[in-house]
Tab-separated table of C-alpha atoms and ligand atoms in Angstrom:
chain	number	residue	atom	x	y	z
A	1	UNK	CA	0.766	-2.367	-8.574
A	2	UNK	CA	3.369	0.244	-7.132
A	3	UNK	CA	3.189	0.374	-3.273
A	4	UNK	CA	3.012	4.113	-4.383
A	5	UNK	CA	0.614	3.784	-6.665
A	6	UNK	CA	-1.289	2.181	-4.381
A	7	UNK	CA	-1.189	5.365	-1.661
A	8	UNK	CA	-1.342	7.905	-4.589
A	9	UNK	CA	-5.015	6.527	-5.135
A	10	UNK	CA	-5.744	6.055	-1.802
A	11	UNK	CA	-4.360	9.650	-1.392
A	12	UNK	CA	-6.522	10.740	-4.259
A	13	UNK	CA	-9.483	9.038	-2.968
A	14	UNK	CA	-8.962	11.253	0.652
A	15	UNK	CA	-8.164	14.589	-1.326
A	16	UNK	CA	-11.569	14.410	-3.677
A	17	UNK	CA	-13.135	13.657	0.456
A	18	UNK	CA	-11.501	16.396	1.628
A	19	UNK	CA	-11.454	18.995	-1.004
A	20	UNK	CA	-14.047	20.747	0.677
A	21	UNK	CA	-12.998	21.178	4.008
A	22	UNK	CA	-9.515	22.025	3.066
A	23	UNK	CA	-10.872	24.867	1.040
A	24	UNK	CA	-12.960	25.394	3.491
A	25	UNK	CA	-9.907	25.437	5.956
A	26	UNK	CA	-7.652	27.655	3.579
A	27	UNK	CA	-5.567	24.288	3.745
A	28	UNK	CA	-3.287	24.471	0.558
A	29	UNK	CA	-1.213	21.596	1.431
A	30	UNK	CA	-1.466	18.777	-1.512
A	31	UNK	CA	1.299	16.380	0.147
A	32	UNK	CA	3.142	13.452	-1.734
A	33	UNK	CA	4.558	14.178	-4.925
A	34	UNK	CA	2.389	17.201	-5.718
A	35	UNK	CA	1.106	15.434	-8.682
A	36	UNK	CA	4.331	15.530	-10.751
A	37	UNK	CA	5.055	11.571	-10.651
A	38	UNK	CA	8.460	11.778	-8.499
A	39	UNK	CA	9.573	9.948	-6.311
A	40	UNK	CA	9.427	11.869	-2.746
A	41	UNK	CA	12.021	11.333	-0.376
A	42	UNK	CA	11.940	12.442	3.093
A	43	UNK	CA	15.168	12.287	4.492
A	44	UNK	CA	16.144	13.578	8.002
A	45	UNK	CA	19.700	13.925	8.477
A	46	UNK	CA	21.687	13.805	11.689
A	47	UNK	CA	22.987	17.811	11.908
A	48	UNK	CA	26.466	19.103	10.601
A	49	UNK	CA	28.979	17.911	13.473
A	50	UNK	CA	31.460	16.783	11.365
A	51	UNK	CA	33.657	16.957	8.024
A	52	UNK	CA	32.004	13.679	7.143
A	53	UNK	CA	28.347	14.816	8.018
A	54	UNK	CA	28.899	17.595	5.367
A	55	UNK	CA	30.108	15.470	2.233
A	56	UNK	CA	27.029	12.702	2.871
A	57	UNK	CA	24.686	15.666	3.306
A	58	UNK	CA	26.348	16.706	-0.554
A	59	UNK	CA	25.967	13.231	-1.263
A	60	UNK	CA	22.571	12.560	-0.639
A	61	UNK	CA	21.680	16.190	-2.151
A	62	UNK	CA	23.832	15.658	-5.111
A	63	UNK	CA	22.256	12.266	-5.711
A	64	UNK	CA	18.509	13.263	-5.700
A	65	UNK	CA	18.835	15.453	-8.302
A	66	UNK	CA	20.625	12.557	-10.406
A	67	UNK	CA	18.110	10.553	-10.096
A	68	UNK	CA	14.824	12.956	-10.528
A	69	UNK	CA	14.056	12.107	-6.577
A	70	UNK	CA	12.063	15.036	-4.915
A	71	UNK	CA	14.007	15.590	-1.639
A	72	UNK	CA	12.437	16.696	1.413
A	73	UNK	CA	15.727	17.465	3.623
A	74	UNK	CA	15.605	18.262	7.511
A	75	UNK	CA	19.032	18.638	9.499
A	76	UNK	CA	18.115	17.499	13.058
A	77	UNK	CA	20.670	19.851	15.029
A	78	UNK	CA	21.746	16.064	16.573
A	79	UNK	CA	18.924	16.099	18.182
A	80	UNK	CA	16.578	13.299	18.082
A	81	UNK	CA	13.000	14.969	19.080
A	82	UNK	CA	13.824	17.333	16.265
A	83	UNK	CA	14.231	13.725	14.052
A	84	UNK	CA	11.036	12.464	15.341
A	85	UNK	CA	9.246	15.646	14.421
A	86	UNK	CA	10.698	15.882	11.049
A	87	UNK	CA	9.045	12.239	10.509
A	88	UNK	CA	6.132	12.873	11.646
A	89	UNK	CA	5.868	15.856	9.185
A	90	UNK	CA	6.914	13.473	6.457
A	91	UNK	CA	4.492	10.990	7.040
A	92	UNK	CA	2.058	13.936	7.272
A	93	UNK	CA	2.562	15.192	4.195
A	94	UNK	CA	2.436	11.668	2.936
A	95	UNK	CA	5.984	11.265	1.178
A	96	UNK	CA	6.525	8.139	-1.002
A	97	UNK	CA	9.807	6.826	1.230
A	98	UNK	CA	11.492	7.992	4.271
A	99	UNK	CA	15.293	8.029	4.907
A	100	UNK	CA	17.130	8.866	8.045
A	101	UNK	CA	20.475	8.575	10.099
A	102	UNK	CA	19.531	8.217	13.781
A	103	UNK	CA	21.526	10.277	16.218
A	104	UNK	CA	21.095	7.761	18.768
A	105	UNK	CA	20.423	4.073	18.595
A	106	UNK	CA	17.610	3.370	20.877
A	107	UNK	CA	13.938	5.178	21.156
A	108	UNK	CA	12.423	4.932	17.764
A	109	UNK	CA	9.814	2.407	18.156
A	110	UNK	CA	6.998	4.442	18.087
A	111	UNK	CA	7.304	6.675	15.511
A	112	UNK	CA	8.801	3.755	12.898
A	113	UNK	CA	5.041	2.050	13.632
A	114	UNK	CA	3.319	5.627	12.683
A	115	UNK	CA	5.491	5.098	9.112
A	116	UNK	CA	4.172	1.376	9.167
A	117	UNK	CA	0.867	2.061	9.542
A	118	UNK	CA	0.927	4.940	6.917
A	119	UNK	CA	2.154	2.526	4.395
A	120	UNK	CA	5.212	4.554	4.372
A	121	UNK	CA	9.028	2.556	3.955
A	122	UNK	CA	11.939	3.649	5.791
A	123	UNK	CA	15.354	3.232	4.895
A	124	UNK	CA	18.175	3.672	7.501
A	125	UNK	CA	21.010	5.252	6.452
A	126	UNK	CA	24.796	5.586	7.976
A	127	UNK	CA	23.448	4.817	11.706
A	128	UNK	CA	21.320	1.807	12.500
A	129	UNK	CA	18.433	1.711	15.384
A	130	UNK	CA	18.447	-0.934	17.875
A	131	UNK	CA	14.471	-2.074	17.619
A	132	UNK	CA	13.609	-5.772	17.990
A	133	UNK	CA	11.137	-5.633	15.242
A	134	UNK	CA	13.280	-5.636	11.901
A	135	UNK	CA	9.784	-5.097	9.660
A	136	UNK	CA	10.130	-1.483	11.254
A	137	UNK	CA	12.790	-0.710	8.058
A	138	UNK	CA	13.210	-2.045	4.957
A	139	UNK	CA	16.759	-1.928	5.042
A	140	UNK	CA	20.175	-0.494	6.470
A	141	UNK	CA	22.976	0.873	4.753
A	142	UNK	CA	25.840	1.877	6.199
A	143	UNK	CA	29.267	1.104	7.582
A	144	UNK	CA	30.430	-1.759	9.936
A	145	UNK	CA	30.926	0.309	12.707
A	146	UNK	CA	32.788	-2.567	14.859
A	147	UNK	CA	35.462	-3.373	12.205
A	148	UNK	CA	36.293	-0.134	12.145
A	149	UNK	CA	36.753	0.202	15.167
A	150	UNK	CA	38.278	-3.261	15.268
A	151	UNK	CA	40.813	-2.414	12.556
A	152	UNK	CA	42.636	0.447	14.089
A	153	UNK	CA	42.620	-1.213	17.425
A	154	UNK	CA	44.776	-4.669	15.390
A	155	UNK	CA	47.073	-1.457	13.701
A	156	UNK	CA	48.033	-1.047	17.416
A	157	UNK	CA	48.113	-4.449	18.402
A	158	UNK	CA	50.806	-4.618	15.418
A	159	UNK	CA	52.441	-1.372	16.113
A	160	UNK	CA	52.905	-2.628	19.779
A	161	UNK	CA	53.928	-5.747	19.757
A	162	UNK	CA	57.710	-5.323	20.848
A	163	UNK	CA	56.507	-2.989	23.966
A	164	UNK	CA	57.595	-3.734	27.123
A	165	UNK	CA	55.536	-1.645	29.383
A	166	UNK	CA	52.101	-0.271	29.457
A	167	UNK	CA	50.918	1.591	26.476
A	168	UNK	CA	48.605	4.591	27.962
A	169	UNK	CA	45.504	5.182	25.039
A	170	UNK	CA	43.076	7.552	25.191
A	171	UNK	CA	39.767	7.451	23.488
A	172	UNK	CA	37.474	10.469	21.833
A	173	UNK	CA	34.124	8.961	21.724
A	174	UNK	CA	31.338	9.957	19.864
A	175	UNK	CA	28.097	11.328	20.248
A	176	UNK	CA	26.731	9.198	23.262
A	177	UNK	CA	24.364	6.719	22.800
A	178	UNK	CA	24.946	6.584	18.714
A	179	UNK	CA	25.731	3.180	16.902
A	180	UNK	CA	29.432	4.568	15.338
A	181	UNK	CA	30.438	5.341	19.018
A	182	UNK	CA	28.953	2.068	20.580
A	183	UNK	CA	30.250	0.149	18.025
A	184	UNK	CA	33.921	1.457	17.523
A	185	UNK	CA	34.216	1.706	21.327
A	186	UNK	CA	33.785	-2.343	21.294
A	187	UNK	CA	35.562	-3.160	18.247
A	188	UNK	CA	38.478	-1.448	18.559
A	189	UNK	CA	38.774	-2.721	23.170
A	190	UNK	CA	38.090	-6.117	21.720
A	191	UNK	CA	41.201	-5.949	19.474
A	192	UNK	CA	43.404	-3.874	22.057
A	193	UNK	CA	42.518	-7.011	24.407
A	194	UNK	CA	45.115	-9.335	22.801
A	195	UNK	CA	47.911	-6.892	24.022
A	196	UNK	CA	47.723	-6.309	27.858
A	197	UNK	CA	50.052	-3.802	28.110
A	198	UNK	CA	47.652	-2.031	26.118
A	199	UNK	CA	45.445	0.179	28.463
A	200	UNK	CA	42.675	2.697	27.979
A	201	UNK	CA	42.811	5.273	30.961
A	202	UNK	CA	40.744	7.894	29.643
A	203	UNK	CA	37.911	7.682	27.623
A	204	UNK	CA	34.869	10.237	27.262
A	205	UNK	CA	32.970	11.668	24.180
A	206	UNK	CA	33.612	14.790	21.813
A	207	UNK	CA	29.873	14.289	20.396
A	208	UNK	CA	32.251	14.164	17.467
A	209	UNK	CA	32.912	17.830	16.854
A	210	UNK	CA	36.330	19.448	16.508
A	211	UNK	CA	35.951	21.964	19.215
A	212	UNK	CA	34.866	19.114	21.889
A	213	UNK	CA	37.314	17.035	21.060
A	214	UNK	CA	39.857	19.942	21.771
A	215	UNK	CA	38.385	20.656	24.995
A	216	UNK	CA	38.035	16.857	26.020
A	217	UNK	CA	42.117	16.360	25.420
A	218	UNK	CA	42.669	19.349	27.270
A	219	UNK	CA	41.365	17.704	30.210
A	220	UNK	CA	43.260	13.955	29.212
A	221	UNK	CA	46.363	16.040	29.186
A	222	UNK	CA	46.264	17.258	32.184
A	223	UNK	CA	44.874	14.318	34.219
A	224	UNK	CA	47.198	12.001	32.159
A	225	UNK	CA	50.691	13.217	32.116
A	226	UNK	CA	51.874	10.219	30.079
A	227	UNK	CA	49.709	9.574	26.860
A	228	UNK	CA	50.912	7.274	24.067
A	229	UNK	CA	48.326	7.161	21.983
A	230	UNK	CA	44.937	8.660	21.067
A	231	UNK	CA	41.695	6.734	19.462
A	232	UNK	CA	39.472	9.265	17.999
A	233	UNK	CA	36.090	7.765	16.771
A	234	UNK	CA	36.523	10.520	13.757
A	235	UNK	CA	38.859	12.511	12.122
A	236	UNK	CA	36.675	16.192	13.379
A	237	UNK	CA	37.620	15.139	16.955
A	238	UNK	CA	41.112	14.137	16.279
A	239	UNK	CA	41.935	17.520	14.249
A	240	UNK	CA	40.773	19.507	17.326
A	241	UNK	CA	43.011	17.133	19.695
A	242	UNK	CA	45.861	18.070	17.513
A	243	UNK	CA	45.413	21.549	18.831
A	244	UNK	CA	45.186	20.538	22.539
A	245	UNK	CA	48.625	18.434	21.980
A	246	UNK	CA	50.262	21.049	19.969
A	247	UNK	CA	49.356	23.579	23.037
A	248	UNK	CA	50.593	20.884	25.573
A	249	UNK	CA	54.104	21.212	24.287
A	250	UNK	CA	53.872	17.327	22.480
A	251	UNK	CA	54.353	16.334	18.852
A	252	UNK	CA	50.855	14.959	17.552
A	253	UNK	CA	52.190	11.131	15.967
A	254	UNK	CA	55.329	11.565	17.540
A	255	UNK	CA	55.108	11.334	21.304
A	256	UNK	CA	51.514	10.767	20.828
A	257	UNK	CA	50.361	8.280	18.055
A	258	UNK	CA	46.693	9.264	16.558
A	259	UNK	CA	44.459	6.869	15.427
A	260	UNK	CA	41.282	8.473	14.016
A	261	UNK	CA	38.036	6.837	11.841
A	262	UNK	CA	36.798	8.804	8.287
A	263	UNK	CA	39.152	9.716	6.182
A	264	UNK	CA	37.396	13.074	5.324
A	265	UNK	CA	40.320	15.167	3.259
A	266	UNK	CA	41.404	17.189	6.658
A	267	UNK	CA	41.836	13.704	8.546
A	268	UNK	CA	44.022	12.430	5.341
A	269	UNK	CA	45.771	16.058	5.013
A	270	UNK	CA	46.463	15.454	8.638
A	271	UNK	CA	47.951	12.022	7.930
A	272	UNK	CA	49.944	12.757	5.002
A	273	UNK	CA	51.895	15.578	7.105
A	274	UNK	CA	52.408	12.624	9.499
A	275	UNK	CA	50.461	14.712	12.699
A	276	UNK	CA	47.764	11.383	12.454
A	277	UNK	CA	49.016	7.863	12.368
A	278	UNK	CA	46.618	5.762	10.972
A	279	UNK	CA	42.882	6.132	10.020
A	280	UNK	CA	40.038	3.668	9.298
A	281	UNK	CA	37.785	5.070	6.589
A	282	UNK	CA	34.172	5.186	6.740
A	283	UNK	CA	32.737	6.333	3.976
A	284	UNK	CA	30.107	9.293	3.282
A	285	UNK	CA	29.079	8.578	-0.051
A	286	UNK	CA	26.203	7.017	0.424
A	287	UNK	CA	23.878	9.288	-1.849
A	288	UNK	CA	23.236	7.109	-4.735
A	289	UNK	CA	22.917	3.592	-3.175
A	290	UNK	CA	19.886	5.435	-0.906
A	291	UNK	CA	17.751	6.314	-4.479
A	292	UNK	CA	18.172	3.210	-5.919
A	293	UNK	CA	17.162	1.968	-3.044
A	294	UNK	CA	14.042	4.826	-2.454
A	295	UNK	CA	13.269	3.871	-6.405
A	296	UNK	CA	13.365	-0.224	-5.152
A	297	UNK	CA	11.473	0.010	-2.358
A	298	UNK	CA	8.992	2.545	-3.273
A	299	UNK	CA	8.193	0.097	-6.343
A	300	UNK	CA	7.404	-2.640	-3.776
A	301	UNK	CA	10.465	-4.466	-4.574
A	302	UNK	CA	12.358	-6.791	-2.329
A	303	UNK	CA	15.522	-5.479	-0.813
A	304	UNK	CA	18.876	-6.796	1.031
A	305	UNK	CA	18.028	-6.611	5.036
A	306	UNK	CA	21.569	-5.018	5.171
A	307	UNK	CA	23.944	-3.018	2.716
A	308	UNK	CA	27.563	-2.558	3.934
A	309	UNK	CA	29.786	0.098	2.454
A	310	UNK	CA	32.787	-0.771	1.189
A	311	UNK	CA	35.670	0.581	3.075
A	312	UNK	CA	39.778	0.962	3.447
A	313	UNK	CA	42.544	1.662	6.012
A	314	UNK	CA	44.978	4.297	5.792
A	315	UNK	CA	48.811	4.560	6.772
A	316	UNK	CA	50.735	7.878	6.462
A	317	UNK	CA	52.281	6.732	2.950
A	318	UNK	CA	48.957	5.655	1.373
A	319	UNK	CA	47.636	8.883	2.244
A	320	UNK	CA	50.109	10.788	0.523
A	321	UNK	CA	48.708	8.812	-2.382
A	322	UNK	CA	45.246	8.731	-2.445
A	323	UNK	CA	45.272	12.867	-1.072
A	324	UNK	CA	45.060	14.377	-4.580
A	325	UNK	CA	41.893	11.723	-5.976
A	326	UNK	CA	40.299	12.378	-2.572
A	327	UNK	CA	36.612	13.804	-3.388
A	328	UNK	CA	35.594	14.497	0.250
B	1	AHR	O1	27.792	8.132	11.633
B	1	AHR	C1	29.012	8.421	11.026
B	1	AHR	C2	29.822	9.307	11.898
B	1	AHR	O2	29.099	10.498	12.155
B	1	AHR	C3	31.129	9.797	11.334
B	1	AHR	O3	32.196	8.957	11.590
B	1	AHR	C4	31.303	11.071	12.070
B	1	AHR	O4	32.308	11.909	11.564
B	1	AHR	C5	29.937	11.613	11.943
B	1	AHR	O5	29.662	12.701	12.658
C-alpha cells in the first residue's frame, strides 16, 4: 500500500473523529488532496533574487500542471523563518510530499523531524541542508555547486598561465550561509590555488541580486584600484557589476575579465556581446525531475540519495551559439 494511501486513511479515520468539532469550530479546512486523488505538493521556494530563481519557479509551476500534481507554492522572501512556517503549514494541512530549496544550509533539523513524524517525505531541491541525519530527506536534486565553482576557477588557471605578476580577482558571493555560495567559494579558491599569482583581494556577498552586486563593486572599485578579474557566484550579480565597471570608466571583459555561474539568457546575452568572459551553467530546470520524483516517493518507492543536474560551460563563441535555443 501507497505511503499515501496509507495517511489518506489515517487522515480519513481523524476527519470522521473530528467532523464534529470542526463543524462545531466553523473549521472548513479538509487538508491533503481535498478528496480529488492528486498528488499534493508543497513546495516552498527560496524568493525571486535572481534571473535563475524566476525560470525554476516557471519550471516547477509549469511542471505540476504536466503532471496533474496539486501545487501548494510559497515564495519565502529568502528568508528562512518564512520557509519554516510555510512547512509547518504544509504538514498542517497534511500534503502528500514536501519540496523545498533552503536559503541557507544549516538550521533545519527540527522542523525536517515534524515532516518525519507526520509521515510526510521531503525532497530537496536546487540547495542542499547540512543535517547529519540523511533519513531527514528522501533525496537531493540539484547542481554540484563545487564544480562549478571549480570549473571557472581552472578557465582562469588556463587563461593565466603565461602571467607574470599577480592577477587581482574579486569575488560576488552569494546569499551568506547558502550551499551555491559555500560551495562555489571553495571550488573555484581550490582551483585558483594551482596559480599563485592568482589572488583574491576582495570578496563579500551580493545575496545574489543585481542591485547588490552593483553596490558591492562600487565599493571593490574604489578600495581596489587595480582589478583583473571578477568571480560572480551568478549571472544577476555580475549584470549589476557591469554597471558599477561601466560607471568606473573600465571595459567589463576587457580590462576586467567576468566570470559569472547560470547561464540565465541575460548572463549569455551578456557573454555573447563579449561584456562577460566565461560562465559555468547551473541549471533551473528542475521542474519535472521533482514530480517524478513527488509521484516516486509519494508511492513509497525507493529513490537515488542524490540527483545531479547535468550541466555545461560557456565561452563567448559558444554563447553566440546556443543564445537563440536558450529557453531561460
Ligand atoms: O541556488 C541556485 C542559485 O540561486 C543560483 O545560482 C542563483 O542565481 C540563485 O539565486
Amino acid at each position: 500500500m501507497s505511503t499515501r494511501r496509507t495517511r489518506t486513511i489515517v487522515a480519513a479515520l481523524a476527519t470522521v473523529l473530528l467532523a464534529g468539532s470542526m463543524a462545531a469550530c466553523g473549521n472548513s479546512d479538509t487538508g491533503g488532496d481535498g478528496g480529488d486523488g492528486k498528488i499534493v505538493l508543497g513546495f516552498s521556494q527560496v524568493g525571486a533574487e535572481s534571473g535563475w530563481r524566476t525560470a525554476n519557479t516557471t519550471s516547477i509551476k509549469e511542471a505540476a500542471t504536466e503532471a496533474g500534481i496539486e501545487l501548494k507554492f510559497d515564495d519565502a522572501q529568502q528568508k528562512q523563518e518564512n520557509q519554516i512556517k510555510a512547512i509547518r503549514n504544509f504538514i498542517q494541512q497534511k500534503v502528500d510530499v514536501i519540496a523545498f530549496s533552503p536559503v541557507v544550509e544549516s538550521g533545519w533539523d527540527t522542523v525536517l523531524k515534524e515532516a518525519k513524524d507526520a509521515g510526510i517525505p521531503v525532497i530537496l531541491t536546487d540547495r542542499a541542508v547540512d543535517s547529519a541525519d540523511k533519513t531527514l530527506y528522501k533525496t537531493f536534486l540539484g547542481s554540484d555547486f563545487v564544480k562549478e565553482g571549480r570549473l571557472a576557477g581552472e578557465w582562469l588557471v588556463e587563461q593565466t598561465k603565461t602571467a607574470t605578476g599577480p592577477v587581482n580577482i574579486v569575488e560576488l558571493q552569494g546569499t551568506t550561509g547558502s550551499a551555491p555560495a559555500n560551495d562555489r567559494k571553495e571550488g573555484f579558491a581550490a582551483a585558483i590555488a594551482a596559480n599563485p599569482n592568482l589572488k583574491i583581494v576582495a570578496s563579500q556577498s551580493g545575496d545574489f541580486k543585481r542591485a547588490d552586486g552593483k553596490q558591492v563593486m562600487e565599493q571593490f572599485l574604489k578600495a581596489n584600484p587595480d582589478i583583473d578579474v571578477l568571480f560572480a557566484h551568478n549571472d544577476d550579480m555580475g549584470l549589476g557589476a557591469l554597471e558599477a565597471i561601466t560607471a568606473a570608466g573600465k571595459v567589463p571583459g576587457k580590462d576586467i575579465t567576468i566570470i559569472t555561474i547560470d547561464a540565465v539568457k541575460d548572463g549569455m546575452q551578456a557573454l555573447a556581446d563579449g561584456k562577460f568572459n566565461f560562465i559555468a551553467e547551473c541549471s533551473p530546470l528542475l521542474g519535472p525531475q521533482l514530480m517524478e520524483l513527488a509521484k516516486k516517493v509519494d508511492a513509497g518507492e525507493e529513490v537515488p540519495a542524490r540527483i545531479e543536474t547535468e550541466e555545461t560551460t560557456f565561452t563567448q563563441e559558444q554563447a553566440k551559439e546556443a543564445l537563440p535555443n536558450r529557453k531561460y
